[in-house]
PDB file of C-alpha atoms in Angstrom:
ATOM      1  CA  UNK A  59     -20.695 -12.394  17.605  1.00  0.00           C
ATOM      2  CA  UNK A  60     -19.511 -15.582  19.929  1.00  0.00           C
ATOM      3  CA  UNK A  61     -16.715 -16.130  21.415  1.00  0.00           C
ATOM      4  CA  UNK A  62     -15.389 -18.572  18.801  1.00  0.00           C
ATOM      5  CA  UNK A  63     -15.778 -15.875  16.030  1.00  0.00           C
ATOM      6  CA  UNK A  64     -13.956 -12.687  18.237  1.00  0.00           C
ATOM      7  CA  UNK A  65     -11.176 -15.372  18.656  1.00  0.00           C
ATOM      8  CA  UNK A  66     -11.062 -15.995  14.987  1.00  0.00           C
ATOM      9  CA  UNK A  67     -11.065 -12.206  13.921  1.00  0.00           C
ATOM     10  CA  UNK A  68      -8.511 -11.756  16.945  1.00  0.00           C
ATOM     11  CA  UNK A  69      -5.961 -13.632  14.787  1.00  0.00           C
ATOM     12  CA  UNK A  70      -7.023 -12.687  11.727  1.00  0.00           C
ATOM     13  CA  UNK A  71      -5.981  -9.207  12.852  1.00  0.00           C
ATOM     14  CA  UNK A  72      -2.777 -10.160  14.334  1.00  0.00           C
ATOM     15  CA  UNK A  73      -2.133 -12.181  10.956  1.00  0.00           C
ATOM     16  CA  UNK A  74      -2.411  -9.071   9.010  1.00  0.00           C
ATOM     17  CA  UNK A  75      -0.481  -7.080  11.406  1.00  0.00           C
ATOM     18  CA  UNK A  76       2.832  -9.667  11.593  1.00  0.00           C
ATOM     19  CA  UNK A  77       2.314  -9.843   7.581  1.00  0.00           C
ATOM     20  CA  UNK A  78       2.764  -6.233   7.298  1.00  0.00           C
ATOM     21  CA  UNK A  79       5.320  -5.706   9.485  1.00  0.00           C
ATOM     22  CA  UNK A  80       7.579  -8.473   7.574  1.00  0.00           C
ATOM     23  CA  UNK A  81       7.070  -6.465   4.393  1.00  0.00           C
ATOM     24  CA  UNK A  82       8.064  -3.417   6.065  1.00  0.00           C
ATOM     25  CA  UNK A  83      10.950  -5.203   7.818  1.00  0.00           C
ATOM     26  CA  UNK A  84      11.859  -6.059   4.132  1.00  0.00           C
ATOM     27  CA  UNK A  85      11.175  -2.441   2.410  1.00  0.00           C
ATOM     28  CA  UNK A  86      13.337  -0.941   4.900  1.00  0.00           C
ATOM     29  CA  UNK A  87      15.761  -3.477   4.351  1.00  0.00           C
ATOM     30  CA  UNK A  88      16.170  -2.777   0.483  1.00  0.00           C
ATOM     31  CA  UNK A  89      16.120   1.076   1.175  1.00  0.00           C
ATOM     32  CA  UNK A  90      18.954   0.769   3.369  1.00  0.00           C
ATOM     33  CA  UNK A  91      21.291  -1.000   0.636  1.00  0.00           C
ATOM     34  CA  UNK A  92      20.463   1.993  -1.621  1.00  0.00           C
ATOM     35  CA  UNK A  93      22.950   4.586  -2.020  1.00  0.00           C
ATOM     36  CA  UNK A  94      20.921   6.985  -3.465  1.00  0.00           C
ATOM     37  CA  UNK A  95      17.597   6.740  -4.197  1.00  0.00           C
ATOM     38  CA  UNK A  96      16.280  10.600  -6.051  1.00  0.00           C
ATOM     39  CA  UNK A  97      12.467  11.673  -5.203  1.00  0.00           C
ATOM     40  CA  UNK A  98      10.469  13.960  -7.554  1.00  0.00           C
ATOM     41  CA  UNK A  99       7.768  15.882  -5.353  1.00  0.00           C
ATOM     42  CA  UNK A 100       6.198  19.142  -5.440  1.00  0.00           C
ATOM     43  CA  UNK A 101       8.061  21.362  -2.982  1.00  0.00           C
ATOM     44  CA  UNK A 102       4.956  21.126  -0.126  1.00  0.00           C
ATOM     45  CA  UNK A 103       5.151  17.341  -0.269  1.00  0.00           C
ATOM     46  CA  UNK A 104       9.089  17.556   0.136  1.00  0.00           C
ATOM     47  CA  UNK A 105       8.162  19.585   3.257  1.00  0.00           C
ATOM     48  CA  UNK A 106       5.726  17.512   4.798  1.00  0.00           C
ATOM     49  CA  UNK A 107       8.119  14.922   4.472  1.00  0.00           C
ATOM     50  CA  UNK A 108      11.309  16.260   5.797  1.00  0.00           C
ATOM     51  CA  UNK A 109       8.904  17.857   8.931  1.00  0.00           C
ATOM     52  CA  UNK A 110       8.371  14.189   9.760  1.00  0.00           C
ATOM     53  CA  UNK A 111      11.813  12.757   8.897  1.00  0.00           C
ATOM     54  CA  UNK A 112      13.055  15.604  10.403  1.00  0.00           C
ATOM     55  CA  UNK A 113      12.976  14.257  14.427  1.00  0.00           C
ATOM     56  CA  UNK A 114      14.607  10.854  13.443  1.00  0.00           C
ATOM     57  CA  UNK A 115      17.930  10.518  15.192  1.00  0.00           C
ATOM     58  CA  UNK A 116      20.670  11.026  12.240  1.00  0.00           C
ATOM     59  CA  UNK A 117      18.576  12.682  10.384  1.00  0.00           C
ATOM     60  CA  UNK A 118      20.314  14.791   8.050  1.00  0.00           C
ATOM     61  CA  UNK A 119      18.320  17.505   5.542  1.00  0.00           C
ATOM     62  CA  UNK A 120      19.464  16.778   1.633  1.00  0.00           C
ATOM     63  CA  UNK A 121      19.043  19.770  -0.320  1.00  0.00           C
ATOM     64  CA  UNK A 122      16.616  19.624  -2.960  1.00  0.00           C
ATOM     65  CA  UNK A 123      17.163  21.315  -6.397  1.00  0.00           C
ATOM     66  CA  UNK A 124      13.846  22.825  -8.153  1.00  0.00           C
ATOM     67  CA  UNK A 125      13.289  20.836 -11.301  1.00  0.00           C
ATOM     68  CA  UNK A 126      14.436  22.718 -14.524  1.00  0.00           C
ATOM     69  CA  UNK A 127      11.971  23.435 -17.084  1.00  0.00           C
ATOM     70  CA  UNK A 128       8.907  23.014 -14.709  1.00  0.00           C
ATOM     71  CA  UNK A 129       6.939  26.143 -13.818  1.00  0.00           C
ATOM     72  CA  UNK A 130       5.476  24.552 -10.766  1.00  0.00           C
ATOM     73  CA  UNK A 131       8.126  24.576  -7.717  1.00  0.00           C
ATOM     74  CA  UNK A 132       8.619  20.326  -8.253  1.00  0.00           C
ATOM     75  CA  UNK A 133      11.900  19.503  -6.612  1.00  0.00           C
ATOM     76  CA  UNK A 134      14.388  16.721  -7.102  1.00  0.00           C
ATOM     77  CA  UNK A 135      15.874  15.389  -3.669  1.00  0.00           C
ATOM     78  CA  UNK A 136      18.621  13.359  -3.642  1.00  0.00           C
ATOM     79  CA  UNK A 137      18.472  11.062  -0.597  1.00  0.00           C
ATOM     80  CA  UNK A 138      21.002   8.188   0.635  1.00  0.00           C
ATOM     81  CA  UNK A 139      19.526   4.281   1.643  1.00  0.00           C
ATOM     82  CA  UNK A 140      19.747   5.630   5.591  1.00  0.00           C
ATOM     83  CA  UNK A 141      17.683   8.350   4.811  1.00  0.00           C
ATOM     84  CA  UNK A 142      15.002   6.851   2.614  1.00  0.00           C
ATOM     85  CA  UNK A 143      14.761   4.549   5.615  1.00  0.00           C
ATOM     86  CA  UNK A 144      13.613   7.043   7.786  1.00  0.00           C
ATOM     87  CA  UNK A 145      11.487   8.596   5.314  1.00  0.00           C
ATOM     88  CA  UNK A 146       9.929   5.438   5.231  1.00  0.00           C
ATOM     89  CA  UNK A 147       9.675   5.058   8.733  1.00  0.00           C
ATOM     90  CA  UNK A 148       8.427   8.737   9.209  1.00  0.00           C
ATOM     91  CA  UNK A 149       5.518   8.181   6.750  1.00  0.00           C
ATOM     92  CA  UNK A 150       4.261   4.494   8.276  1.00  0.00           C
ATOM     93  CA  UNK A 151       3.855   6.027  11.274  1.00  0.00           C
ATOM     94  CA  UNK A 152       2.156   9.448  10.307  1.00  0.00           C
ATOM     95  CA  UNK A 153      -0.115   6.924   8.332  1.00  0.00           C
ATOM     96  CA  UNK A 154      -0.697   4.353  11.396  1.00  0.00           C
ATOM     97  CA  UNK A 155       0.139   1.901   8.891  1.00  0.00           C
ATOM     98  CA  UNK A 156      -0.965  -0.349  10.259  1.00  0.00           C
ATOM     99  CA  UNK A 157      -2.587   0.540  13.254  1.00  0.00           C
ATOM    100  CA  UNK A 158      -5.208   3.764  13.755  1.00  0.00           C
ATOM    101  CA  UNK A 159      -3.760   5.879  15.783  1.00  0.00           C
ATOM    102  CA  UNK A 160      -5.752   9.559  16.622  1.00  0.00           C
ATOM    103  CA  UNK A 161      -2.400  11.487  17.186  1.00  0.00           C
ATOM    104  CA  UNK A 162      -1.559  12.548  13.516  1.00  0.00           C
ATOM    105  CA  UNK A 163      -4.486  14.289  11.915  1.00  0.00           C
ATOM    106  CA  UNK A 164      -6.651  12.895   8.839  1.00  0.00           C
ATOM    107  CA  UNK A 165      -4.952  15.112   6.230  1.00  0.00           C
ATOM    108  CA  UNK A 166      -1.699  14.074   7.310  1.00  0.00           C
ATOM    109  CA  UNK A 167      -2.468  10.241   7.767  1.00  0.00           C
ATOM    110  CA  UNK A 168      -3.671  10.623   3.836  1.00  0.00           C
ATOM    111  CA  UNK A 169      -0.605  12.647   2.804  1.00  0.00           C
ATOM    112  CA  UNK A 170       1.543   9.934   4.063  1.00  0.00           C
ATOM    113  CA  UNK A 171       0.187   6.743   3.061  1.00  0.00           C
ATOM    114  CA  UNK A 172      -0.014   7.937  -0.591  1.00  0.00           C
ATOM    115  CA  UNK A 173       3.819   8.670  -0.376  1.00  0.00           C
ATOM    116  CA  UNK A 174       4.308   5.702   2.028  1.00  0.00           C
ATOM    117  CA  UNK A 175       2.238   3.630  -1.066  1.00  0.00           C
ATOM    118  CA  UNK A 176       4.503   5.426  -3.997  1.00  0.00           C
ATOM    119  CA  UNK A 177       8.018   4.788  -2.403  1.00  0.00           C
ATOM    120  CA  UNK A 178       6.975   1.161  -1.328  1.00  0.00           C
ATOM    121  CA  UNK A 179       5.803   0.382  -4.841  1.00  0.00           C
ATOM    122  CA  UNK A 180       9.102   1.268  -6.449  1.00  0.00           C
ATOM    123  CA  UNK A 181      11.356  -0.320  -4.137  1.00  0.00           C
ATOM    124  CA  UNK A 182       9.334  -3.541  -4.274  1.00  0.00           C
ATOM    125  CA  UNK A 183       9.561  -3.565  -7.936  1.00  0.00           C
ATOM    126  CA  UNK A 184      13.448  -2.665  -7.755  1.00  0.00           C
ATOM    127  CA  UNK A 185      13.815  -5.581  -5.388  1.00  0.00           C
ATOM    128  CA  UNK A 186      12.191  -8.149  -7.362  1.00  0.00           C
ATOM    129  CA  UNK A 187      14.910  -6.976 -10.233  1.00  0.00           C
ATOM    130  CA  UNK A 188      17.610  -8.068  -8.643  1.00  0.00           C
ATOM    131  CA  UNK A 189      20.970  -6.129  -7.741  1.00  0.00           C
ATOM    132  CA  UNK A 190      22.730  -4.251  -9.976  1.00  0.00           C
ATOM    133  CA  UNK A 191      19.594  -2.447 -11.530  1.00  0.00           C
ATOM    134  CA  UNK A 192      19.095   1.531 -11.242  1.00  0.00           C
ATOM    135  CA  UNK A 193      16.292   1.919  -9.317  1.00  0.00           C
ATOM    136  CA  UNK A 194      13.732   4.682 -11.009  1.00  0.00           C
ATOM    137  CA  UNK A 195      12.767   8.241  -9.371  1.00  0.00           C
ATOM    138  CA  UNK A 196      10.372   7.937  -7.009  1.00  0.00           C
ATOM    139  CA  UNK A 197       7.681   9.977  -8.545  1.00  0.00           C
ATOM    140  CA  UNK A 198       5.048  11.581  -6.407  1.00  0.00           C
ATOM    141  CA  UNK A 199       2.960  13.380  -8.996  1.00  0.00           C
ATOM    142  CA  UNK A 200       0.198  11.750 -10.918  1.00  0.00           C
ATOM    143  CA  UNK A 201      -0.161  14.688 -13.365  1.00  0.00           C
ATOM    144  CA  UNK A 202       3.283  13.105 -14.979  1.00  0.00           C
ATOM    145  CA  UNK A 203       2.112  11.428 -18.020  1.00  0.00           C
ATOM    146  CA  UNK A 204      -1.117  12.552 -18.318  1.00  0.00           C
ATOM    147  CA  UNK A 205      -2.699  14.262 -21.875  1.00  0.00           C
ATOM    148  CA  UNK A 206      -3.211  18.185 -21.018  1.00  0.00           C
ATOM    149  CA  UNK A 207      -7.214  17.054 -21.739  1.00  0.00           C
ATOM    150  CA  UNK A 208      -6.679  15.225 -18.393  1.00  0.00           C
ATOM    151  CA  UNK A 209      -6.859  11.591 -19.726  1.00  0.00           C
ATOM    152  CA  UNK A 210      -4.983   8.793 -17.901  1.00  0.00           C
ATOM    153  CA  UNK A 211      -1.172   8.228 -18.087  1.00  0.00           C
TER     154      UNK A 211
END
């Protein structure tokens, strides 16, 4: 590779990189004029979130409620626009969105961008509604809406 194509991949990358960044700039922005945004997650995914919300400064631990009529321990947390926003935050970095990063193990980088990919899907499409809509339950569980013979949703 020359010199003219490492230049061209150079800002190729760093194109990418400022694109992302304004579209996290933005999903952080809409998350923090949420009051309440309510997560539906099996109980382990509620705690590998909180563990890695948990060291943001003003952090503060919502209690979630266990889902009525579900025999699996899927929880219901409640959680206000400042603390989606470090949820958010938490995850992108956990994922090395988007940078690779070895300090956060493989597991964890692939636990995180799903959620990362789940929560930023639903606040985009809230935010191209417009104000004044209810924004839906972040859902992290593909098994909701699928047949019991395991077809698609």
């Amino acid at each position: 590779m020359g010199l003219l194509d490492s230049l061209r991949k150079r800002r190729a990358v760093r194109n990418f990189e400022l694109k992302w960044w304004v579209n996290h700039a933005a999903l952080m922005e809409t998350a923090a004029g949420l009051s309440v945004a309510v997560m539906l997650c099996h109980d382990d995914t509620w705690q590998f979130v909180e563990r890695h919300a948990s060291g943001r400064d003003h952090w503060r631990s919502p209690d979630p409620m266990k889902v009525p009529d579900r025999q699996d321990p899927v929880v219901e947390v409640r959680l206000s626009g400042p603390q989606l926003v470090m949820v958010i935050e938490a995850l992108a970095d956990v994922a090395d969105i988007p940078y690779a990063r070895n300090h956060h193990s493989l597991e964890s980088r692939a636990i995180a961008r799903r959620l990362y990919t789940e929560i930023r899907d639903v606040l985009t499409q809230y935010d191209a509604e417009g104000p004044g809509v209810a924004i839906p339950a972040i859902v992290l569980d593909d098994q909701i809406g699928t047949s019991p013979s395991g077809g698609g949703r």
